[in-house]
Amino acid sequence: MPAKRKSKDYIPVTVPFSAESPSAKASRAGDLDEKSTIEISDWANRVAWTDRMLDALTVGVRGGKWHALIDKVYRELNLFVSARKVVGKKGAAGVDRQSTEDFSEKEIAEIKQLHEQLRTGTYRPRAVRRVQILKPGSKQTRPLGIPTVRDRVVQTALVNVIEPIFDNEFHERSFGFRHGRSCHDALRVVEELLETGHVFVVDADLQSYFDTIPKDRLLALVSEKISDRRVLDLVKRFLDQSVLEELREWTPESGVPQGAVLSPLLSNLYLNELDHRMADQGYVMVRYADDFVILCRSQEQAELALEEVKRFVCEAGLTLHPEKTHIVDSRVKSFDFLGYSFRGKLRFPRAKSHRKMVDTIRRLTSRKSGQSLEATIAQINRVTVGWFSYFRHCTWNIFDK
């Protein structure tokens, strides 16, 4: 069959992130509407946060630091809610080989034991089991840390208590791992900036960010807002957890384990200063976890912005990837952000995103899968529906291929 020819009146069509169809809005039910905002009081865990604490979050606390928090962490109801959340997510077992099902069978006894250990200061996290997983669309691997189920429960209880304190300080253009914010919200901001002439883009890449965060500096940032010594000690114990990989155990000198419940919050905290520094100097940076772009109106402004990023990275003990950090004129060359490639008025899945989807389908349709045809079709449907849902904002014609 001959390929379709483009007519002289061919115009690429795109569904803007800020103007979804009714069906697209329905497909992301529960997401934040583009005009609305979510207050911390809407999502703060009420087993840990009282109305009085939320009021203090708004007006500020004496001395700017929070104290007497550990009792909120080891409160049995907080541990119970945290356990249900961890068990609901399932996940692999840690070094103790205890599964979420095993934990659930003796949940009350486990919670009482954790409560007593945290109350008396005798709780000690176990080593983190490390496995290597393939990077999306690549044959390279990255490490993934798997804490024990008990440690995941305690970390969840800890996050329930301290997350509102730090989220209250985070910049509005930080979107990763935050309540009421999504990848599409970040992409929407990028789209709006491109449309208003911010076409010179600093596309930066932090090399092995999670593994290189200096622990002492990170703990110092936590202590700027929290004075409860027992909470700080608990955070430090999680930062100092040893790692077990293929029967070898060691303690990393830096970094937070990818896969730990606490890591997303701490990784956001460490880059919060960069968010505010860039905004204070008039630069527009959009960040999702360690993935960020700075959109500028001129090449000169982009070069100055990159220099400021380099200064921060040096001060923070981090490293920019030299081959993946550059300035792009998006009118003539594409840049990637959160799985999308942007060039001019076009938006399309980046090559890695496409390869990941193709590799997944190949794996599912392999003769070695051992699944029935019905199960295979159901899995493929889930993968393709999810993929096309995420990339529904691409320029329409790219799928004509």
Coordinates of C-alpha atoms in Angstrom, one line a residue:
M1 CA 0.0 0.0 0.0
P2 CA 1.5 3.4 -1.0
A3 CA 2.4 5.8 1.8
K4 CA 0.2 8.7 2.4
R5 CA 1.4 12.0 0.9
K6 CA 1.2 15.2 2.8
S7 CA -1.0 17.8 1.2
K8 CA 0.2 21.4 0.6
D9 CA -2.2 22.4 3.4
Y10 CA -0.7 20.0 5.8
I11 CA -0.6 21.4 9.4
P12 CA 0.6 19.4 12.4
V13 CA -2.2 19.2 15.0
T14 CA -1.5 19.1 18.7
V15 CA -3.8 18.8 21.8
P16 CA -2.4 21.4 24.2
F17 CA -1.7 20.3 27.8
S18 CA -4.0 23.1 28.9
A19 CA -6.9 22.2 26.6
E20 CA -7.8 18.5 26.9
S21 CA -10.7 16.8 25.4
P22 CA -13.5 15.7 27.8
S23 CA -12.5 12.1 27.3
A24 CA -8.9 12.9 28.1
K25 CA -10.0 14.8 31.3
A26 CA -12.1 11.8 32.2
S27 CA -9.1 9.5 31.7
R28 CA -7.1 11.3 34.3
A29 CA -9.9 11.6 36.9
G30 CA -8.5 12.7 40.2
D31 CA -5.7 14.8 38.7
L32 CA -5.4 18.5 39.5
D33 CA -7.4 20.8 37.2
E34 CA -5.2 23.3 35.5
K35 CA -6.8 26.3 37.3
S36 CA -6.9 24.8 40.8
T37 CA -4.4 24.3 43.6
I38 CA -4.2 21.8 46.3
E39 CA -3.5 23.1 49.8
I40 CA -1.3 21.1 52.2
S41 CA -4.3 20.8 54.5
D42 CA -6.1 18.8 51.7
W43 CA -3.5 16.0 51.7
A44 CA -1.7 16.1 55.0
N45 CA -2.2 12.9 56.9
R46 CA -4.6 13.7 59.7
V47 CA -3.4 10.9 61.9
A48 CA -0.2 12.9 62.2
W49 CA -1.3 16.4 61.6
T50 CA -3.8 18.3 63.8
D51 CA -5.6 21.5 62.9
R52 CA -3.3 23.3 65.4
M53 CA -0.2 22.0 63.6
L54 CA -1.6 23.0 60.2
D55 CA -2.3 26.5 61.6
A56 CA 1.3 26.7 62.8
L57 CA 2.5 25.6 59.4
T58 CA 0.8 28.7 58.0
V59 CA 1.8 31.3 60.6
G60 CA 5.2 29.8 61.4
V61 CA 6.6 28.1 64.5
R62 CA 8.7 29.7 67.2
G63 CA 12.4 29.8 66.1
G64 CA 11.4 28.5 62.7
K65 CA 12.0 24.9 63.8
W66 CA 9.6 22.1 64.6
H67 CA 10.1 20.0 67.8
A68 CA 8.3 17.2 69.6
L69 CA 7.5 15.2 66.4
I70 CA 8.7 11.7 67.2
D71 CA 5.6 10.8 69.1
K72 CA 3.6 11.6 65.9
V73 CA 5.9 9.2 64.1
Y74 CA 5.4 6.2 66.4
R75 CA 1.7 6.8 67.0
E76 CA 0.1 3.4 66.5
L77 CA -2.6 4.8 64.2
N78 CA 0.0 6.4 62.0
L79 CA 2.0 3.2 61.8
F80 CA -1.2 1.3 61.0
V81 CA -2.2 3.6 58.2
S82 CA 1.4 3.5 56.9
A83 CA 1.4 -0.3 57.0
R84 CA -1.8 -0.5 55.0
K85 CA -0.3 1.8 52.4
V86 CA 2.9 -0.2 52.1
V87 CA 1.0 -3.6 52.0
G88 CA -1.3 -2.1 49.3
K89 CA 1.6 -1.3 47.1
K90 CA 3.0 -4.9 47.5
G91 CA 6.6 -4.7 46.3
A92 CA 9.5 -7.1 46.7
A93 CA 10.8 -8.4 50.0
G94 CA 14.0 -6.9 51.6
V95 CA 17.0 -8.6 53.1
D96 CA 14.9 -10.3 55.7
R97 CA 12.8 -12.0 53.0
Q98 CA 9.6 -10.9 54.7
S99 CA 6.9 -10.2 52.0
T100 CA 4.0 -7.7 52.4
E101 CA 1.7 -10.8 52.7
D102 CA 3.8 -12.1 55.6
F103 CA 3.8 -8.7 57.3
S104 CA 0.0 -8.4 56.8
E105 CA -0.6 -11.8 58.5
K106 CA 0.8 -10.5 61.8
E107 CA 0.2 -6.8 61.2
I108 CA -1.0 -5.9 64.8
A109 CA 2.0 -7.6 66.4
E110 CA 4.4 -5.9 63.9
I111 CA 2.9 -2.5 64.5
K112 CA 3.1 -2.9 68.3
Q113 CA 6.7 -3.9 68.1
L114 CA 7.6 -1.0 65.8
H115 CA 5.7 1.4 68.1
E116 CA 7.7 0.2 71.1
Q117 CA 11.0 0.2 69.3
L118 CA 10.5 3.8 68.1
R119 CA 9.2 4.9 71.4
T120 CA 12.2 3.6 73.3
G121 CA 14.8 4.5 70.6
T122 CA 15.8 0.9 70.0
Y123 CA 14.6 0.7 66.4
R124 CA 17.3 0.0 63.9
P125 CA 16.8 -0.2 60.1
R126 CA 18.1 -3.3 58.3
A127 CA 20.3 -3.2 55.2
V128 CA 18.8 -2.2 51.9
R129 CA 18.8 -5.0 49.3
R130 CA 20.1 -3.6 46.0
V131 CA 19.2 -4.9 42.6
Q132 CA 20.1 -3.6 39.1
I133 CA 17.2 -2.8 36.8
L134 CA 17.3 -1.8 33.1
K135 CA 17.0 1.8 32.3
P136 CA 14.0 2.6 30.0
G137 CA 14.8 2.1 26.4
S138 CA 18.4 1.1 27.2
K139 CA 20.6 -1.9 27.9
Q140 CA 22.3 0.0 30.8
T141 CA 21.2 -0.6 34.4
R142 CA 20.6 1.5 37.4
P143 CA 20.6 0.5 41.1
L144 CA 17.3 0.1 42.9
G145 CA 17.2 -0.2 46.7
I146 CA 14.6 -2.4 48.4
P147 CA 14.2 -1.8 52.1
T148 CA 12.5 -4.3 54.3
V149 CA 8.7 -4.1 54.7
R150 CA 9.1 -2.9 58.3
D151 CA 11.5 -0.2 57.3
R152 CA 9.1 0.9 54.5
V153 CA 6.4 1.2 57.1
V154 CA 8.5 3.3 59.4
Q155 CA 9.7 5.5 56.5
T156 CA 6.1 6.1 55.5
A157 CA 5.1 7.0 59.0
L158 CA 8.1 9.4 59.1
V159 CA 7.1 11.0 55.8
N160 CA 3.5 11.5 57.0
V161 CA 4.9 13.7 59.7
I162 CA 7.7 15.7 58.1
E163 CA 6.6 16.0 54.5
P164 CA 4.2 19.0 55.0
I165 CA 7.0 20.9 56.8
F166 CA 9.2 20.8 53.8
D167 CA 6.6 20.8 51.0
N168 CA 5.5 24.1 52.5
E169 CA 8.9 25.5 51.4
F170 CA 9.1 24.0 48.0
H171 CA 8.8 26.2 44.9
E172 CA 5.7 26.2 42.8
R173 CA 7.6 25.0 39.7
S174 CA 8.8 21.9 41.4
F175 CA 6.5 19.1 40.3
G176 CA 8.1 15.7 41.1
F177 CA 6.8 13.5 43.9
R178 CA 4.4 16.1 45.2
H179 CA 0.7 15.9 46.0
G180 CA -1.7 17.3 43.3
R181 CA 1.1 17.7 40.8
S182 CA 1.9 15.5 37.8
C183 CA 4.2 15.2 34.8
H184 CA 1.5 16.8 32.6
D185 CA 1.4 19.8 34.9
A186 CA 5.1 20.3 34.4
L187 CA 4.8 19.8 30.7
R188 CA 1.9 22.3 30.6
V189 CA 4.2 25.0 32.0
V190 CA 6.9 24.2 29.5
E191 CA 4.4 24.4 26.7
E192 CA 3.1 27.8 27.9
L193 CA 6.6 29.2 28.2
L194 CA 7.6 28.0 24.7
E195 CA 4.5 29.7 23.3
T196 CA 5.5 33.0 25.0
G197 CA 8.9 33.1 23.4
H198 CA 11.1 31.2 25.9
V199 CA 12.6 29.1 23.1
F200 CA 16.2 29.0 24.3
V201 CA 16.4 26.0 26.6
V202 CA 19.0 24.9 29.1
D203 CA 18.7 21.1 29.1
A204 CA 20.7 20.0 32.1
D205 CA 21.4 16.5 33.4
L206 CA 22.6 15.7 36.9
Q207 CA 25.0 12.8 36.8
S208 CA 23.9 9.9 39.2
Y209 CA 22.0 12.5 41.3
F210 CA 20.4 10.1 43.9
D211 CA 23.7 8.3 44.5
T212 CA 25.8 11.5 44.9
I213 CA 23.8 13.7 47.3
P214 CA 26.1 14.5 50.2
K215 CA 24.6 13.0 53.4
D216 CA 25.9 15.6 55.8
R217 CA 24.7 18.6 53.7
L218 CA 21.3 16.9 53.3
L219 CA 20.9 16.2 57.0
A220 CA 21.9 19.9 57.7
L221 CA 19.0 21.0 55.5
V222 CA 16.6 18.7 57.4
S223 CA 17.8 20.2 60.7
E224 CA 17.1 23.7 59.5
K225 CA 13.4 23.0 59.9
I226 CA 13.4 20.2 62.5
S227 CA 15.0 20.3 66.0
D228 CA 13.6 17.1 67.3
R229 CA 16.8 15.1 67.9
R230 CA 15.1 11.7 67.8
V231 CA 13.6 12.5 64.4
L232 CA 16.9 13.7 63.1
D233 CA 18.6 10.6 64.4
L234 CA 15.9 8.5 62.6
V235 CA 16.5 10.3 59.3
K236 CA 20.3 9.8 59.8
R237 CA 19.9 6.1 60.4
F238 CA 18.0 5.7 57.1
L239 CA 20.7 7.7 55.3
D240 CA 23.4 5.5 56.8
Q241 CA 21.7 2.2 56.0
S242 CA 24.1 -0.4 54.6
V243 CA 23.5 -1.9 51.2
L244 CA 23.5 -5.6 50.4
E245 CA 24.1 -6.7 46.8
E246 CA 25.1 -10.2 45.8
L247 CA 26.3 -11.1 49.3
R248 CA 28.5 -8.0 49.6
E249 CA 27.5 -5.5 52.2
W250 CA 28.8 -1.9 52.5
T251 CA 27.7 1.5 53.5
P252 CA 27.7 4.2 50.7
E253 CA 29.5 7.4 51.6
S254 CA 26.9 9.5 49.8
G255 CA 23.4 9.4 48.2
V256 CA 19.9 8.3 49.1
P257 CA 18.7 4.8 47.9
Q258 CA 16.4 4.9 44.9
G259 CA 13.3 3.0 45.9
A260 CA 13.2 4.1 49.5
V261 CA 10.0 5.8 50.7
L262 CA 12.0 8.8 52.1
S263 CA 14.2 9.4 49.1
P264 CA 11.8 11.4 46.9
L265 CA 11.2 14.0 49.7
L266 CA 14.8 14.3 50.5
S267 CA 15.9 14.6 46.9
N268 CA 13.4 17.4 46.4
L269 CA 14.7 19.1 49.5
Y270 CA 18.2 19.1 48.3
L271 CA 17.4 20.8 45.0
N272 CA 14.9 23.3 46.6
E273 CA 17.6 25.9 47.0
L274 CA 18.4 25.7 43.3
D275 CA 14.6 26.2 42.5
H276 CA 14.5 29.4 44.6
R277 CA 17.9 30.7 43.5
M278 CA 17.0 30.5 39.8
A279 CA 13.6 32.1 40.4
D280 CA 15.1 34.9 42.5
Q281 CA 17.5 35.8 39.7
G282 CA 14.6 35.9 37.1
Y283 CA 15.1 32.5 35.4
V284 CA 12.2 30.2 34.7
M285 CA 13.1 26.7 35.7
V286 CA 10.7 23.7 35.6
R287 CA 11.8 20.7 37.6
Y288 CA 10.5 17.2 38.1
A289 CA 12.7 15.4 40.6
D290 CA 16.2 15.6 39.1
D291 CA 15.0 16.3 35.6
F292 CA 14.8 20.0 34.9
V293 CA 14.9 22.6 32.1
I294 CA 15.4 26.4 32.1
L295 CA 13.5 28.3 29.4
C296 CA 14.9 31.6 28.3
R297 CA 14.1 34.3 25.8
S298 CA 17.7 34.7 24.5
Q299 CA 20.9 32.7 24.0
E300 CA 22.7 35.1 26.3
Q301 CA 20.2 34.6 29.1
A302 CA 20.4 30.8 28.7
E303 CA 24.2 31.0 28.9
L304 CA 24.0 33.0 32.2
A305 CA 21.4 30.6 33.5
L306 CA 23.7 27.6 32.8
E307 CA 26.6 29.3 34.6
E308 CA 24.4 29.8 37.7
V309 CA 23.4 26.1 37.6
K310 CA 27.1 25.2 37.4
R311 CA 27.9 27.3 40.4
F312 CA 25.1 25.7 42.5
V313 CA 26.1 22.2 41.4
C314 CA 29.7 22.8 42.4
E315 CA 28.7 24.2 45.8
A316 CA 26.2 21.4 46.4
G317 CA 28.8 18.6 45.7
L318 CA 26.9 17.4 42.6
T319 CA 28.0 16.9 39.0
L320 CA 26.5 17.9 35.7
H321 CA 26.7 15.3 32.9
P322 CA 29.1 17.1 30.4
E323 CA 27.6 15.3 27.3
K324 CA 24.0 15.7 28.3
T325 CA 24.0 19.3 29.4
H326 CA 23.6 21.9 26.7
I327 CA 21.7 24.9 25.4
V328 CA 19.1 24.3 22.7
D329 CA 17.3 26.7 20.3
S330 CA 14.0 24.8 20.3
R331 CA 12.9 26.3 17.1
V332 CA 15.5 24.4 15.2
K333 CA 16.6 21.5 17.5
S334 CA 14.6 19.3 19.8
F335 CA 15.0 18.9 23.6
D336 CA 13.7 16.2 25.8
F337 CA 11.7 16.5 29.0
L338 CA 9.6 13.9 30.9
G339 CA 9.5 11.5 27.9
Y340 CA 8.5 14.1 25.4
S341 CA 10.6 15.7 22.7
F342 CA 9.9 19.4 21.8
R343 CA 10.9 21.1 18.6
G344 CA 9.2 24.2 17.2
K345 CA 5.5 23.6 17.4
L346 CA 5.9 19.8 17.4
R347 CA 5.7 17.4 20.4
F348 CA 6.5 13.7 20.1
P349 CA 7.7 10.8 22.3
R350 CA 11.4 10.8 22.7
A351 CA 13.3 7.9 21.1
K352 CA 13.9 6.2 24.5
S353 CA 10.2 6.3 25.3
H354 CA 9.3 4.7 22.0
R355 CA 12.0 2.0 22.4
K356 CA 10.8 1.2 26.0
M357 CA 7.3 0.6 24.7
V358 CA 8.5 -1.6 21.8
D359 CA 10.8 -3.6 24.1
T360 CA 7.9 -4.1 26.6
I361 CA 5.6 -5.5 23.8
R362 CA 8.4 -7.7 22.5
R363 CA 8.9 -9.1 26.0
L364 CA 5.2 -9.7 26.5
T365 CA 4.9 -11.5 23.1
S366 CA 7.9 -13.7 23.6
R367 CA 7.4 -17.4 23.2
K368 CA 9.2 -17.8 26.5
S369 CA 6.5 -15.9 28.4
G370 CA 4.4 -19.0 29.1
Q371 CA 1.2 -17.0 29.2
S372 CA -2.1 -17.7 27.6
L373 CA -3.1 -15.6 24.5
E374 CA -5.8 -13.9 26.6
A375 CA -3.4 -12.9 29.3
T376 CA -0.9 -11.6 26.8
I377 CA -3.5 -9.5 25.0
A378 CA -4.7 -8.1 28.3
Q379 CA -1.2 -7.0 29.3
I380 CA -0.5 -5.5 25.8
N381 CA -3.7 -3.5 26.1
R382 CA -2.7 -2.2 29.5
V383 CA 0.7 -1.1 28.2
T384 CA -0.5 0.5 25.0
V385 CA -3.5 2.3 26.6
G386 CA -1.2 3.7 29.3
W387 CA 1.5 4.7 26.8
F388 CA -1.0 6.4 24.4
S389 CA -2.7 8.1 27.4
Y390 CA 0.5 9.6 28.5
F391 CA 1.5 10.8 25.0
R392 CA -2.0 11.9 24.0
H393 CA -0.7 15.5 23.8
C394 CA 1.7 14.7 21.0
T395 CA 1.3 16.2 17.6
W396 CA -1.4 14.0 16.0
N397 CA 0.3 13.2 12.7
I398 CA 3.3 11.4 14.3
F399 CA 1.1 8.3 14.8
D400 CA 0.2 8.2 11.1
K401 CA 3.5 6.2 10.7

